[in-house]
Amino acid sequence: MLLEGEEWQAYFRDFQHSAFRLEVQQTYTMPAEADSVRGFLSGEPIPPGFNASWHETIRGHAAAGRTMTRAKVVRRPLTDYSRYLFEWCIPGNVAAGEDYRMVDLTDSPDLGLPDQDFWLFDESTVVHLNYRADGTQSGRELISDPDIGAYQAWRDLALEHAVPFHDFPV
């Protein structure tokens, strides 16, 4: 089932314990980010209030004892998009309470992780984030009857090989 709008947003509002994302793309081409990526690449400072509503979401979950964790797969040299994430996006997410970790596959390209971005909510619900070759999202898909053990194993494998964002040498 494809997820859009409010139906998709409900997963971030309603999870009870944990939300984990595996990010494997090196470049995301998201229309909503086009202006901020362009600003970053042209050397502009981070705009005031950048990602404020997302940071409020993270803070609310953290205050309620719910965890939000990401494992971002990277390869060197870093793409312009990854540099944008590292300088403009991730620091604010971490400051708001998200556990953001980096998995560097530059020297170990095959850990057994999938080539699929996904969210795992409350250890029971899996949503694939599908992308075209250029990094444009082509849809979000709720996976019916997922092999939860496989997704948990991929999460655990990614986290085992990850370092916290602040410990990752850029």
CSV table of C-alpha atoms in Angstrom, one decimal:
chain,number,residue,atom,x,y,z
A,1,MET,CA,0.0,0.0,0.0
A,2,LEU,CA,1.4,3.4,-1.0
A,3,LEU,CA,1.4,6.1,1.7
A,4,GLU,CA,0.8,9.8,1.2
A,5,GLY,CA,-0.1,12.9,3.1
A,6,GLU,CA,-1.8,12.5,6.5
A,7,GLU,CA,-1.7,8.7,6.3
A,8,TRP,CA,2.1,8.9,6.1
A,9,GLN,CA,2.5,11.6,8.7
A,10,ALA,CA,0.4,9.5,11.2
A,11,TYR,CA,3.3,7.1,11.5
A,12,PHE,CA,5.5,9.8,12.9
A,13,ARG,CA,2.8,11.1,15.2
A,14,ASP,CA,1.5,7.8,16.5
A,15,PHE,CA,4.5,5.5,17.0
A,16,GLN,CA,4.6,4.3,20.6
A,17,HIS,CA,8.2,3.3,21.4
A,18,SER,CA,10.7,3.6,18.5
A,19,ALA,CA,11.3,4.7,15.0
A,20,PHE,CA,14.4,3.6,13.1
A,21,ARG,CA,15.5,4.6,9.6
A,22,LEU,CA,18.1,3.1,7.4
A,23,GLU,CA,19.3,5.6,4.8
A,24,VAL,CA,21.3,4.1,2.0
A,25,GLN,CA,21.0,6.6,-0.8
A,26,GLN,CA,24.0,8.9,-1.3
A,27,THR,CA,21.9,11.7,-2.9
A,28,TYR,CA,18.2,12.5,-2.3
A,29,THR,CA,16.5,14.9,-4.7
A,30,MET,CA,13.6,16.1,-2.7
A,31,PRO,CA,11.7,19.1,-4.2
A,32,ALA,CA,11.0,20.5,-0.8
A,33,GLU,CA,14.7,20.7,-0.1
A,34,ALA,CA,15.8,22.2,-3.5
A,35,ASP,CA,16.1,25.8,-2.2
A,36,SER,CA,18.0,24.9,0.9
A,37,VAL,CA,20.4,22.6,-0.9
A,38,ARG,CA,21.0,25.4,-3.4
A,39,GLY,CA,21.6,27.8,-0.5
A,40,PHE,CA,24.0,25.4,1.1
A,41,LEU,CA,26.0,24.9,-2.1
A,42,SER,CA,26.2,28.6,-2.7
A,43,GLY,CA,27.7,29.2,0.8
A,44,GLU,CA,24.7,30.8,2.4
A,45,PRO,CA,24.3,30.5,6.2
A,46,ILE,CA,21.6,28.1,7.7
A,47,PRO,CA,18.3,30.0,7.6
A,48,PRO,CA,16.8,30.9,11.0
A,49,GLY,CA,14.4,28.2,12.2
A,50,PHE,CA,15.7,25.7,9.6
A,51,ASN,CA,13.7,22.4,10.1
A,52,ALA,CA,12.1,23.8,13.3
A,53,SER,CA,8.9,21.8,12.9
A,54,TRP,CA,10.8,18.5,12.5
A,55,HIS,CA,12.9,19.3,15.5
A,56,GLU,CA,9.7,19.9,17.6
A,57,THR,CA,8.5,16.5,16.5
A,58,ILE,CA,11.8,14.9,17.6
A,59,ARG,CA,11.8,16.8,20.9
A,60,GLY,CA,8.2,15.7,21.6
A,61,HIS,CA,9.0,12.1,21.1
A,62,ALA,CA,12.2,12.3,23.2
A,63,ALA,CA,10.3,14.0,26.0
A,64,ALA,CA,7.8,11.1,26.0
A,65,GLY,CA,10.5,8.5,26.1
A,66,ARG,CA,10.2,7.4,22.4
A,67,THR,CA,13.4,6.9,20.5
A,68,MET,CA,14.2,8.1,17.0
A,69,THR,CA,17.3,6.5,15.4
A,70,ARG,CA,18.9,6.7,12.0
A,71,ALA,CA,21.8,4.9,10.4
A,72,LYS,CA,23.1,6.8,7.4
A,73,VAL,CA,25.2,4.8,5.0
A,74,VAL,CA,28.0,6.9,3.4
A,75,ARG,CA,30.8,6.4,0.9
A,76,ARG,CA,33.7,8.7,0.3
A,77,PRO,CA,34.1,11.0,-1.3
A,78,LEU,CA,30.9,12.5,0.2
A,79,THR,CA,28.3,13.7,-2.2
A,80,ASP,CA,27.2,17.3,-2.1
A,81,TYR,CA,23.9,16.1,-0.6
A,82,SER,CA,25.7,14.3,2.2
A,83,ARG,CA,27.8,17.4,3.0
A,84,TYR,CA,24.5,19.3,3.1
A,85,LEU,CA,23.1,16.8,5.6
A,86,PHE,CA,26.2,16.9,7.7
A,87,GLU,CA,26.4,20.7,7.9
A,88,TRP,CA,22.7,21.8,7.8
A,89,CYS,CA,20.4,18.9,8.8
A,90,ILE,CA,21.9,16.3,11.1
A,91,PRO,CA,23.3,18.6,13.8
A,92,GLY,CA,19.8,20.1,14.5
A,93,ASN,CA,18.2,16.7,14.5
A,94,VAL,CA,20.8,15.4,17.0
A,95,ALA,CA,20.4,18.5,19.2
A,96,ALA,CA,16.7,17.9,19.2
A,97,GLY,CA,17.2,14.3,20.5
A,98,GLU,CA,17.5,12.0,17.4
A,99,ASP,CA,20.2,9.3,17.6
A,100,TYR,CA,21.9,9.8,14.2
A,101,ARG,CA,24.7,7.4,13.3
A,102,MET,CA,27.0,7.0,10.3
A,103,VAL,CA,27.9,3.8,8.6
A,104,ASP,CA,31.0,4.3,6.4
A,105,LEU,CA,31.1,1.7,3.6
A,106,THR,CA,34.0,3.2,1.7
A,107,ASP,CA,36.4,0.4,2.7
A,108,SER,CA,33.8,-2.3,3.5
A,109,PRO,CA,31.2,-2.0,0.7
A,110,ASP,CA,29.3,-5.3,1.5
A,111,LEU,CA,28.2,-5.6,5.1
A,112,GLY,CA,25.0,-7.3,4.0
A,113,LEU,CA,22.8,-4.3,4.3
A,114,PRO,CA,20.0,-3.9,1.8
A,115,ASP,CA,20.0,-1.3,-0.9
A,116,GLN,CA,16.6,-0.2,0.4
A,117,ASP,CA,15.8,2.8,2.6
A,118,PHE,CA,13.2,1.9,5.2
A,119,TRP,CA,11.5,3.0,8.4
A,120,LEU,CA,10.9,0.4,11.2
A,121,PHE,CA,8.2,1.7,13.6
A,122,ASP,CA,7.7,0.0,17.0
A,123,GLU,CA,9.6,-3.1,15.9
A,124,SER,CA,6.5,-4.2,13.9
A,125,THR,CA,5.7,-1.8,11.0
A,126,VAL,CA,8.0,-1.4,7.9
A,127,VAL,CA,7.7,1.3,5.3
A,128,HIS,CA,10.0,1.3,2.3
A,129,LEU,CA,11.1,4.6,0.9
A,130,ASN,CA,11.6,4.1,-2.9
A,131,TYR,CA,13.8,6.3,-5.0
A,132,ARG,CA,14.7,6.7,-8.7
A,133,ALA,CA,18.3,6.6,-9.8
A,134,ASP,CA,18.5,10.4,-9.5
A,135,GLY,CA,17.5,10.3,-5.8
A,136,THR,CA,13.9,11.5,-6.4
A,137,GLN,CA,11.5,9.6,-4.1
A,138,SER,CA,9.0,7.5,-6.2
A,139,GLY,CA,6.8,6.5,-3.2
A,140,ARG,CA,6.5,5.2,0.3
A,141,GLU,CA,5.2,1.7,0.6
A,142,LEU,CA,3.7,0.0,3.7
A,143,ILE,CA,5.0,-3.5,3.6
A,144,SER,CA,2.3,-6.0,4.5
A,145,ASP,CA,3.5,-9.0,6.5
A,146,PRO,CA,7.2,-8.1,6.5
A,147,ASP,CA,9.9,-10.4,7.8
A,148,ILE,CA,10.4,-8.3,11.0
A,149,GLY,CA,13.4,-10.4,12.0
A,150,ALA,CA,15.2,-9.4,8.8
A,151,TYR,CA,14.6,-5.7,9.3
A,152,GLN,CA,15.6,-5.9,12.9
A,153,ALA,CA,18.8,-7.7,11.9
A,154,TRP,CA,19.6,-5.1,9.3
A,155,ARG,CA,19.0,-2.4,11.9
A,156,ASP,CA,21.3,-4.1,14.4
A,157,LEU,CA,24.0,-4.7,11.7
A,158,ALA,CA,23.9,-1.1,10.7
A,159,LEU,CA,24.1,0.1,14.3
A,160,GLU,CA,26.9,-2.4,15.0
A,161,HIS,CA,29.0,-0.8,12.3
A,162,ALA,CA,28.0,2.8,12.9
A,163,VAL,CA,29.5,5.7,14.8
A,164,PRO,CA,27.5,8.5,16.4
A,165,PHE,CA,27.3,11.5,14.2
A,166,HIS,CA,29.5,13.7,16.4
A,167,ASP,CA,32.3,11.1,16.2
A,168,PHE,CA,32.3,10.8,12.4
A,169,PRO,CA,35.2,12.5,10.8
A,170,VAL,CA,34.0,14.6,7.9
